[in-house]
Amino acid sequence: MASPMDAQQSVTGAQIIAEALAAQDVKYMFGIVGIPVIEIAIAAQVAGIKYVGMRNEQAACYAASAVGYLTGRPAVCLVVSGPGLINALSGMANSNMNCWPLIVLGGSSDTNQETMGAFQEFPQVETCRLYSKFSARPSSLEAIPTVIEKAVRSSMYGRPGACYVDIPGDFVNRMVTRSDVRYTECCLPRPISLADPSEIYRAVTALKNAKQPLLIVGKGAAFSCAENSIRRLVYECGLPFLPTPMGKGVVPDNHPNCVAAARSSALQHADVILLLGARLNWILHFGLPPRFRPDVKIIQVDICAEELGNNVKPVANLLGDVNAVTQQLLEQLLNSSWKYPSNTEWWKTLTTKMRANEENAKVLASQTSVPMNYYTVFRHVKEALPENCIIVSEGANTMDIGRTVLQNFQPRHRLDAGTFGTMGVGLGFAIAAAMVVKDDSPDKRVVCVEGDSAFGFSGMEVETICRYNLPIIIIVVNNNGIYNGLDEDSWNEMLKSGDPASIAPPVSLKPNARYEQIMTAFGGKGYFVHTPGELQRALSSSFSEKHLPSLINVMIDPQSDRKKQEFHWLTRSNL
Ligand code: ADP
């Protein structure tokens, strides 16, 4: 805020933007500069905001959104007009779908050239409306701080999401007197709301009468930092729990009440489900039969009133913050010393199923033949991972199988393709996570487990990783294709019969692609591995090289697949 002394100084639009963001406690900006936003990035650095220059706006926007999820406060994605902004839309959509706070700042064409066919002119505010909670252009330089405050506040309050602020090019270097600018203080932390006590009563009654209860922990619970209260609910009330992909780690995956290894059975037979910050969307099979009982009683906890009752009418509507509402539930349950017994038929069913599934996976993981299968690879990765690392994961089988094997012990330590199922998020997410851990817990590593196809979407961000020397280990699980591919001999044989554009399976990628060389090209460490022994050595060497990024390119059997699934919902392609 300006002191009386400098109130009469002139200040540029770029400075006003940067100072307004800093006043709202924005700490990170990711982007790609060009006309008309270069000065904004420079001013942000002067204002104490870290600026990370990326190679594609998509990845920059994914990165900024991940900071919002990891820290609870939005980061900024800074992009140029027209095509720059359009590239960033993927990140905005992804962030909004995931309910993560994000601010996108887009440069736009000069106000006095509007409708004239200006350079990269595009209806940016209107376009962003579909991808955000709030989309606006400040009416003047003086109004910039109030619009930025509103964007930051809107991104965090209620259901979090993306917000867009449009900055015409002629605003950036124009000057105004400081005293004319409507500076705004940092918005208050997001308000915490409690559920209606009568709904809490209904929820507690349903839980106490449950024969086969289940707690589902979603990424809304992770975002609300509900780990302490949810852990008490599990530990002290003895309830079985199932994390969603990014709900992993709110309660440690290795806790005996985690029934992830019996996921299908737990969902299919639970009679009362306490849904903590997770939507009944495709990830949870809409809460409908055959994946759920037709008479399942859902106790739904969500910050967004419109979400309550989507697809299934709940037995109790708990509108409020997951952490605060869980504390309300705990108070009622623990006051009456209620605990779900550990010797029920339900526990026996779940435990038997878990043991059987774990045995099946163990058999696959113990195979030592080359080329390796997914389970063998993940067994070695799991053994090498420190408990506190952040796992980023994407790909089809790589993400699905990896999720079942790799464990999370801390909340907000897993980032993946998420609600929108977006491929290409991995490197941006890893860069964001690495920036956050570099500042908050420098001993932590970020491990980015990618399918070879997923890696390809933003592989050039390896240069960004090396430029900032980020503590990231990328593991590319390489099966030469999307879902699966061809081995080198079959590929070469195929080439003899014609043009690959006419005959190559659309799922196939170049066999034995040397992705690790992208890392060595920029000064990081690269490993090309085929055998379990080579993989173990590459992992151990990568983790010991504390301050050097690395990429381990792991060749697996191009036809390796998941173990047989009871339901085909997410694996229904017959390719
Ligand atoms: P998952 O992918 O883990 O199943 P979803 O993204 O589908 O989770 O659902 C997260 C839900 O959490 C959203 O409906 C969102 O409104 C809700 N949510 C976000 N923050 C909070 C919060 N602080 N308290 C309660 N619910 C929240």
XYZ file of C-alpha atoms and ligand atoms in Angstrom:
602
model
C 0.000 0.000 0.000
C 1.318 3.447 -0.826
C 2.714 5.573 1.957
C 1.590 9.241 1.993
C 5.065 10.114 0.676
C 4.761 8.211 -2.544
C 1.017 8.733 -2.990
C 1.728 11.310 -5.688
C 4.142 9.046 -7.591
C 3.153 7.627 -10.929
C 2.659 3.930 -11.206
C 2.245 1.670 -14.269
C -0.572 -0.770 -14.889
C 1.939 -3.631 -14.623
C 2.990 -2.415 -11.160
C -0.606 -2.024 -10.018
C -1.382 -5.599 -11.105
C 1.699 -7.050 -9.426
C 1.174 -5.135 -6.180
C -2.505 -6.067 -6.108
C -1.636 -9.749 -6.524
C 1.010 -9.556 -3.812
C -1.499 -7.830 -1.518
C -3.812 -10.817 -2.035
C -0.970 -13.103 -0.913
C -0.370 -14.586 -4.368
C 3.063 -16.201 -4.268
C 3.517 -17.888 -7.650
C 2.983 -16.927 -11.262
C 3.422 -19.342 -14.189
C 3.205 -18.261 -17.774
C 4.660 -17.453 -21.126
C 5.451 -13.831 -21.805
C 5.173 -11.845 -24.986
C 3.412 -8.705 -26.076
C 1.617 -7.313 -24.047
C 2.442 -9.010 -20.718
C 6.255 -9.056 -20.310
C 6.230 -6.080 -17.965
C 3.634 -7.784 -15.741
C 5.974 -10.742 -15.146
C 8.866 -8.407 -14.340
C 6.716 -6.315 -11.990
C 5.521 -9.507 -10.279
C 9.104 -10.515 -9.535
C 9.787 -7.036 -8.143
C 6.707 -7.403 -5.936
C 8.102 -10.683 -4.497
C 6.045 -13.135 -6.578
C 8.008 -16.056 -8.050
C 7.675 -16.222 -11.818
C 8.127 -19.548 -13.627
C 8.380 -19.269 -17.400
C 6.944 -22.349 -19.079
C 6.948 -23.699 -22.657
C 3.212 -23.954 -23.317
C 0.312 -22.042 -21.743
C -1.543 -25.295 -21.164
C 1.164 -26.589 -18.860
C 1.542 -23.153 -17.239
C -2.136 -23.147 -16.396
C -2.053 -26.714 -15.061
C 0.857 -25.660 -12.856
C -0.897 -22.583 -11.476
C -4.027 -24.615 -10.721
C -2.065 -27.258 -8.817
C -0.589 -24.588 -6.526
C -4.177 -23.614 -5.682
C -4.958 -27.158 -4.608
C -1.701 -27.742 -2.740
C -1.668 -24.464 -0.814
C -5.340 -23.417 -0.671
C -4.536 -20.058 -2.295
C -4.596 -19.371 -6.020
C -1.527 -18.887 -8.157
C -1.582 -16.913 -11.387
C -1.281 -18.121 -14.941
C -0.089 -15.216 -17.104
C -0.720 -15.472 -20.838
C -0.694 -13.340 -23.942
C -3.752 -12.431 -25.955
C -5.692 -14.624 -28.395
C -3.881 -17.917 -28.960
C -2.033 -17.685 -25.635
C -5.272 -17.384 -23.736
C -6.887 -20.122 -25.812
C -4.047 -22.518 -24.961
C -4.655 -21.752 -21.286
C -8.346 -22.674 -21.507
C -7.486 -26.359 -20.990
C -5.955 -25.466 -17.652
C -8.880 -23.263 -16.669
C -11.404 -25.942 -17.546
C -9.381 -28.546 -15.685
C -9.099 -26.345 -12.615
C -12.793 -25.496 -12.604
C -13.757 -29.155 -12.997
C -11.442 -30.082 -10.133
C -12.805 -27.209 -7.976
C -9.333 -25.717 -7.550
C -8.683 -21.985 -7.097
C -6.847 -20.328 -9.982
C -6.348 -16.866 -11.439
C -5.716 -16.474 -15.155
C -4.431 -13.078 -16.271
C -4.693 -12.589 -19.987
C -3.218 -9.748 -21.960
C -5.612 -8.549 -24.651
C -5.568 -6.157 -27.541
C -5.523 -2.402 -26.930
C -8.874 -0.841 -26.013
C -8.720 1.747 -28.810
C -8.363 -1.020 -31.444
C -11.337 -3.059 -30.313
C -13.420 -4.493 -33.223
C -10.806 -3.244 -35.720
C -9.067 -6.590 -36.245
C -6.317 -5.875 -33.738
C -3.339 -8.207 -33.271
C -4.649 -11.400 -31.571
C -8.010 -9.766 -30.874
C -10.495 -12.234 -29.400
C -13.581 -12.030 -27.147
C -11.574 -13.208 -24.138
C -13.862 -12.231 -21.272
C -16.860 -13.909 -22.921
C -14.830 -17.006 -23.814
C -13.553 -17.466 -20.289
C -17.028 -17.280 -18.775
C -17.657 -20.903 -19.667
C -14.427 -21.987 -18.016
C -14.556 -19.956 -14.824
C -16.594 -18.658 -11.866
C -15.776 -15.051 -12.631
C -14.512 -13.346 -15.770
C -13.993 -9.591 -16.001
C -11.961 -6.737 -17.388
C -11.204 -3.820 -15.045
C -12.824 -0.653 -16.347
C -9.660 1.388 -15.677
C -6.192 1.127 -14.169
C -7.562 2.539 -10.944
C -10.051 -0.356 -10.686
C -7.465 -3.154 -11.142
C -6.899 -3.963 -7.416
C -10.616 -4.321 -6.668
C -11.120 -6.663 -9.634
C -8.079 -8.721 -8.627
C -9.330 -8.926 -5.036
C -12.703 -10.117 -6.283
C -11.079 -12.712 -8.543
C -8.885 -14.070 -5.734
C -11.794 -14.110 -3.275
C -14.172 -15.763 -5.734
C -11.593 -18.411 -6.610
C -11.468 -19.573 -2.973
C -14.906 -18.867 -1.486
C -17.769 -21.361 -1.812
C -16.827 -24.080 -4.283
C -13.320 -23.121 -5.420
C -12.609 -22.595 -9.104
C -10.949 -20.586 -11.849
C -11.281 -16.801 -12.317
C -10.206 -14.694 -15.259
C -8.972 -11.095 -15.362
C -8.476 -9.447 -18.739
C -5.741 -6.840 -19.129
C -5.810 -4.724 -22.301
C -2.334 -4.148 -23.700
C -2.593 -0.378 -23.336
C -3.181 -0.774 -19.565
C 0.216 -2.362 -18.974
C 2.535 0.613 -19.431
C 0.037 3.433 -18.932
C 0.661 5.453 -15.776
C -1.611 6.899 -13.146
C -1.035 8.626 -9.843
C -0.862 6.188 -6.962
C -3.377 8.093 -4.857
C -6.003 7.567 -7.586
C -5.699 3.766 -7.457
C -8.394 2.005 -5.402
C -6.050 -0.251 -3.411
C -7.705 -3.123 -1.555
C -6.550 -5.149 1.429
C -6.129 -8.907 1.330
C -9.486 -10.661 1.379
C -10.377 -12.623 4.507
C -9.688 -16.375 4.578
C -12.506 -18.438 3.072
C -15.473 -18.544 5.459
C -16.048 -21.868 7.192
C -19.674 -22.964 7.291
C -21.302 -25.579 9.520
C -24.094 -27.994 8.648
C -27.630 -27.676 9.968
C -27.745 -29.496 13.373
C -30.925 -31.363 12.432
C -29.153 -32.803 9.370
C -26.218 -33.776 11.594
C -28.680 -35.649 13.795
C -30.101 -37.499 10.761
C -26.598 -38.363 9.594
C -25.516 -39.679 12.992
C -28.679 -41.775 13.307
C -28.107 -43.300 9.867
C -24.462 -44.049 10.666
C -25.261 -45.650 14.011
C -27.889 -47.882 12.380
C -25.617 -48.888 9.520
C -24.781 -52.570 9.139
C -22.248 -52.004 6.361
C -20.980 -48.438 6.614
C -18.386 -46.856 4.372
C -16.649 -43.512 4.440
C -15.547 -42.081 1.082
C -12.821 -39.435 1.250
C -12.567 -37.126 -1.761
C -10.273 -34.342 -2.871
C -12.709 -31.790 -1.366
C -11.730 -33.266 2.010
C -8.066 -32.915 1.111
C -8.592 -29.315 -0.004
C -10.416 -28.450 3.223
C -7.464 -29.795 5.279
C -9.808 -32.183 7.071
C -7.112 -34.788 7.737
C -7.093 -34.521 11.518
C -10.850 -34.791 11.942
C -11.274 -37.529 9.315
C -8.422 -39.522 10.835
C -10.219 -39.343 14.201
C -13.428 -40.527 12.550
C -11.601 -43.543 11.142
C -9.395 -44.298 14.144
C -11.861 -43.625 16.954
C -15.092 -44.764 15.311
C -13.521 -47.762 13.553
C -15.097 -47.038 10.161
C -13.858 -48.551 6.886
C -12.772 -45.870 4.424
C -12.149 -45.600 0.712
C -10.152 -42.692 -0.697
C -10.860 -41.359 -4.185
C -7.710 -40.968 -6.325
C -6.812 -37.554 -4.892
C -8.415 -38.265 -1.528
C -5.502 -40.656 -0.967
C -3.326 -39.693 1.984
C -5.974 -37.764 3.953
C -5.863 -40.962 6.007
C -2.677 -42.944 5.300
C -3.198 -45.652 2.666
C -1.536 -48.255 4.873
C -4.070 -47.862 7.702
C -5.855 -51.216 8.270
C -9.274 -49.559 7.784
C -8.399 -48.562 4.215
C -10.475 -50.819 1.977
C -9.076 -49.585 -1.355
C -8.020 -53.134 -2.204
C -11.705 -54.147 -1.971
C -13.024 -51.016 -3.728
C -15.689 -52.632 -5.899
C -17.107 -54.764 -3.069
C -17.069 -51.883 -0.614
C -19.012 -49.640 -3.006
C -21.369 -52.387 -4.101
C -22.440 -53.585 -0.673
C -22.219 -50.563 1.641
C -25.642 -49.701 3.094
C -24.705 -46.255 4.464
C -22.044 -44.089 2.837
C -20.626 -40.927 4.340
C -19.434 -38.959 1.325
C -16.825 -36.417 2.369
C -15.977 -33.906 -0.376
C -16.458 -36.173 -3.400
C -19.003 -35.991 -6.192
C -21.151 -38.907 -7.293
C -19.843 -38.500 -10.850
C -18.166 -40.998 -13.186
C -15.315 -41.547 -10.731
C -17.828 -42.937 -8.243
C -20.058 -44.520 -10.900
C -22.804 -41.941 -10.204
C -23.713 -43.699 -6.950
C -26.025 -45.974 -8.955
C -26.570 -49.739 -9.401
C -24.919 -52.047 -10.360
C -21.926 -50.427 -8.646
C -23.980 -49.377 -5.589
C -26.941 -50.866 -3.757
C -30.242 -49.438 -5.028
C -31.189 -48.642 -1.413
C -27.832 -47.162 -0.350
C -28.203 -44.284 2.119
C -25.859 -41.440 1.191
C -24.853 -38.865 3.787
C -23.450 -36.107 1.613
C -21.037 -33.446 2.823
C -20.241 -30.663 0.381
C -19.537 -26.937 0.355
C -21.713 -26.512 -2.736
C -25.470 -26.682 -2.166
C -26.194 -27.426 -5.823
C -24.084 -30.581 -5.602
C -26.253 -32.109 -2.877
C -28.594 -34.718 -4.324
C -26.894 -35.034 -7.707
C -27.727 -38.522 -9.034
C -28.823 -39.908 -5.636
C -31.143 -38.305 -3.075
C -29.170 -38.205 0.180
C -30.512 -39.340 3.547
C -28.825 -36.280 5.053
C -27.653 -33.097 3.339
C -24.660 -31.702 5.189
C -23.956 -28.371 3.560
C -20.687 -27.005 4.864
C -16.942 -27.275 5.075
C -15.789 -30.914 5.267
C -13.440 -30.294 8.168
C -15.956 -28.361 10.225
C -18.811 -30.778 9.459
C -16.657 -33.805 10.316
C -15.980 -32.191 13.675
C -19.732 -31.758 14.181
C -20.232 -35.450 13.431
C -17.355 -36.460 15.685
C -18.772 -34.526 18.582
C -22.080 -36.393 18.347
C -20.547 -39.806 17.731
C -17.859 -39.600 20.388
C -20.184 -38.077 23.011
C -22.180 -41.258 22.840
C -18.954 -43.353 22.729
C -20.124 -44.940 19.504
C -17.751 -47.194 17.641
C -18.420 -49.481 14.700
C -17.548 -53.013 15.925
C -14.494 -54.682 14.402
C -15.942 -58.203 14.421
C -18.830 -57.754 11.975
C -19.605 -59.808 8.864
C -18.970 -56.600 6.866
C -15.390 -56.409 8.049
C -14.943 -60.135 7.326
C -16.247 -59.696 3.754
C -14.032 -56.680 3.140
C -10.933 -58.265 4.647
C -11.352 -61.484 2.655
C -11.732 -59.533 -0.569
C -8.722 -57.341 0.201
C -6.483 -60.354 0.888
C -7.555 -62.038 -2.384
C -6.937 -58.903 -4.471
C -3.604 -58.222 -2.783
C -2.522 -61.822 -3.510
C -3.398 -61.447 -7.222
C -1.401 -58.237 -7.503
C 1.508 -59.797 -5.596
C 1.761 -62.645 -8.116
C 1.974 -60.173 -11.013
C 4.426 -57.941 -9.137
C 6.796 -60.797 -8.372
C 7.348 -61.636 -12.056
C 10.927 -60.975 -13.097
C 10.599 -61.683 -16.813
C 11.637 -59.044 -19.356
C 9.938 -57.000 -20.746
C 8.411 -56.139 -17.367
C 4.707 -55.753 -16.633
C 3.143 -52.738 -14.856
C 2.947 -54.460 -11.484
C 6.631 -55.365 -11.402
C 7.581 -51.789 -12.288
C 5.317 -50.302 -9.616
C 6.536 -52.744 -6.975
C 10.064 -51.402 -7.407
C 8.906 -47.784 -7.581
C 6.867 -48.274 -4.390
C 9.885 -49.701 -2.571
C 12.004 -46.697 -3.562
C 9.516 -43.909 -2.709
C 10.058 -41.878 0.462
C 6.836 -41.579 2.502
C 6.716 -37.808 2.177
C 7.098 -37.499 -1.588
C 4.449 -35.927 -3.793
C 3.237 -38.352 -6.444
C 2.030 -36.960 -9.749
C 0.538 -39.515 -12.086
C -1.162 -39.716 -15.448
C -1.682 -42.119 -18.288
C -4.283 -44.839 -18.709
C -2.980 -48.065 -17.177
C 0.012 -46.250 -15.689
C -2.287 -44.061 -13.600
C -4.912 -46.691 -12.810
C -2.515 -49.444 -11.781
C -0.057 -47.013 -10.201
C -2.802 -45.680 -7.963
C -3.512 -49.132 -6.549
C 0.155 -49.887 -5.810
C 1.782 -46.552 -4.871
C 0.791 -45.406 -1.415
C 0.154 -41.937 -0.030
C 0.727 -41.169 3.616
C 0.053 -37.450 3.650
C -2.851 -35.358 2.345
C -2.539 -33.332 -0.893
C 0.434 -35.462 -1.928
C -1.161 -36.923 -5.043
C -2.034 -35.097 -8.256
C -3.466 -36.822 -11.301
C -5.722 -36.503 -14.358
C -8.594 -35.690 -11.985
C -12.275 -35.048 -12.574
C -11.795 -34.046 -16.205
C -9.524 -37.020 -16.969
C -7.023 -34.630 -18.530
C -3.880 -36.116 -20.055
C -0.896 -33.811 -20.246
C -1.240 -32.344 -16.755
C 1.688 -34.258 -15.263
C 4.695 -32.060 -15.916
C 2.867 -28.815 -15.088
C 1.609 -30.336 -11.838
C 5.083 -31.648 -11.000
C 6.634 -28.211 -11.598
C 4.026 -26.596 -9.332
C 4.538 -29.175 -6.597
C 8.302 -28.775 -6.825
C 8.062 -24.974 -6.519
C 5.899 -25.359 -3.415
C 8.105 -27.982 -1.747
C 11.289 -26.075 -2.582
C 9.943 -23.248 -0.437
C 8.075 -25.179 2.267
C 9.899 -28.504 2.740
C 13.122 -28.648 0.751
C 13.854 -32.291 1.619
C 10.798 -33.495 -0.326
C 10.902 -34.971 -3.824
C 8.264 -34.908 -6.515
C 7.869 -38.162 -8.399
C 6.021 -37.901 -11.684
C 4.857 -41.266 -12.976
C 3.826 -40.899 -16.604
C 2.575 -43.109 -19.366
C 4.605 -42.536 -22.546
C 1.603 -41.038 -24.323
C 0.773 -38.694 -21.417
C 4.405 -37.565 -21.219
C 4.282 -36.536 -24.875
C 1.657 -33.846 -24.299
C 4.061 -31.555 -22.475
C 7.469 -33.216 -22.740
C 9.205 -29.915 -23.513
C 8.506 -28.798 -19.944
C 11.548 -30.934 -19.074
C 13.507 -27.859 -20.148
C 11.562 -25.807 -17.573
C 12.342 -28.435 -14.926
C 16.054 -28.295 -15.732
C 16.142 -24.491 -16.031
C 14.825 -24.097 -12.479
C 16.658 -27.234 -11.301
C 13.539 -28.662 -9.701
C 13.609 -31.751 -7.457
C 11.586 -33.905 -9.845
C 12.047 -37.524 -10.844
C 10.041 -38.427 -13.946
C 9.341 -42.093 -14.522
C 7.998 -42.815 -18.021
C 6.337 -46.215 -18.120
C 6.866 -46.884 -21.792
C 4.694 -49.393 -23.647
C 5.127 -47.774 -27.069
C 1.569 -46.524 -27.288
C -1.755 -45.251 -26.026
C -3.233 -48.132 -23.955
C -0.706 -50.419 -25.691
C 1.651 -50.466 -28.646
C 3.851 -52.616 -30.865
C 7.333 -53.923 -30.124
C 10.143 -52.803 -32.423
C 10.189 -55.991 -34.543
C 6.431 -55.870 -35.181
C 6.649 -52.160 -36.025
C 9.469 -52.739 -38.534
C 7.630 -55.701 -40.033
C 4.513 -53.569 -40.415
C 6.445 -50.800 -42.194
C 7.299 -53.259 -44.987
C 3.640 -53.428 -45.968
C 2.881 -49.761 -46.428
C 2.614 -46.209 -45.193
C 2.230 -46.151 -41.380
C -0.417 -43.438 -41.764
C -2.561 -46.017 -43.552
C -1.824 -49.145 -41.544
C -0.257 -48.419 -38.148
C -2.610 -48.996 -35.211
C -3.750 -45.504 -34.149
C -2.776 -46.349 -30.579
C 0.855 -46.999 -31.428
C 3.790 -44.665 -30.823
C 7.415 -45.047 -31.949
C 8.783 -48.186 -30.289
C 11.652 -47.777 -27.822
C 11.484 -43.954 -27.964
C 14.420 -42.592 -25.962
C 12.507 -40.141 -23.768
C 15.357 -40.020 -21.239
C 17.439 -38.139 -23.809
C 15.071 -35.194 -23.513
C 16.261 -34.910 -19.918
C 19.960 -35.268 -20.717
C 19.600 -32.684 -23.503
C 18.944 -30.067 -20.827
C 21.495 -31.231 -18.270
C 19.449 -33.622 -16.117
C 20.071 -37.346 -15.638
C 18.513 -39.892 -17.973
C 18.152 -43.673 -17.599
C 16.894 -46.191 -20.163
C 15.929 -49.368 -18.361
C 14.602 -52.772 -19.360
C 15.165 -55.058 -16.374
C 14.115 -54.986 -12.721
C 17.787 -54.661 -11.718
C 18.354 -51.658 -14.006
C 15.176 -50.060 -12.678
C 16.269 -50.492 -9.064
C 19.677 -48.967 -9.782
C 18.163 -46.027 -11.690
C 15.719 -45.326 -8.856
C 18.368 -45.462 -6.199
C 20.694 -43.227 -8.193
C 17.876 -40.723 -8.941
C 16.890 -40.447 -5.287
C 20.508 -40.021 -4.193
C 21.134 -37.196 -6.712
C 19.321 -34.767 -4.448
C 19.485 -31.695 -6.606
C 19.393 -32.976 -10.148
C 16.183 -33.707 -12.052
C 16.057 -37.119 -13.688
C 13.992 -39.158 -16.104
C 13.801 -42.942 -15.991
C 12.458 -44.382 -19.221
C 11.166 -47.851 -18.317
C 10.427 -50.200 -21.177
C 7.589 -52.572 -20.412
C 5.766 -55.232 -22.374
C 3.745 -53.294 -25.021
C 0.861 -55.700 -24.401
C 0.987 -55.498 -20.585
C -2.460 -54.896 -19.156
C -4.412 -54.529 -15.915
C -5.413 -57.588 -13.981
C -8.910 -58.741 -14.816
C -11.572 -56.254 -13.669
C -14.967 -57.188 -12.322
C -16.585 -54.179 -14.047
C -15.589 -52.774 -17.408
C -16.643 -49.148 -16.875
C -13.329 -47.425 -17.217
C -11.623 -50.055 -19.340
C -14.335 -50.759 -21.825
C -12.253 -50.195 -24.964
C -11.461 -53.534 -26.612
C -8.293 -52.242 -28.235
P -13.045 -36.629 -6.077
O -12.451 -36.404 -7.433
O -12.039 -36.857 -5.024
O -14.139 -37.653 -6.120
P -14.622 -34.272 -6.505
O -13.741 -33.252 -7.143
O -15.547 -35.024 -7.371
O -13.719 -35.249 -5.630
O -15.491 -33.564 -5.398
C -14.945 -32.621 -4.536
C -16.123 -31.955 -3.891
O -15.640 -31.299 -2.744
C -16.798 -30.906 -4.766
O -18.155 -31.201 -4.924
C -16.575 -29.596 -4.012
O -17.712 -28.765 -4.053
C -16.334 -30.088 -2.605
N -15.519 -29.220 -1.774
C -14.449 -28.468 -2.108
N -13.954 -27.835 -1.041
C -14.730 -28.204 0.005
C -14.746 -27.878 1.381
N -13.840 -27.073 1.931
N -15.692 -28.426 2.140
C -16.645 -29.241 1.605
N -16.670 -29.600 0.325
C -15.725 -29.084 -0.470
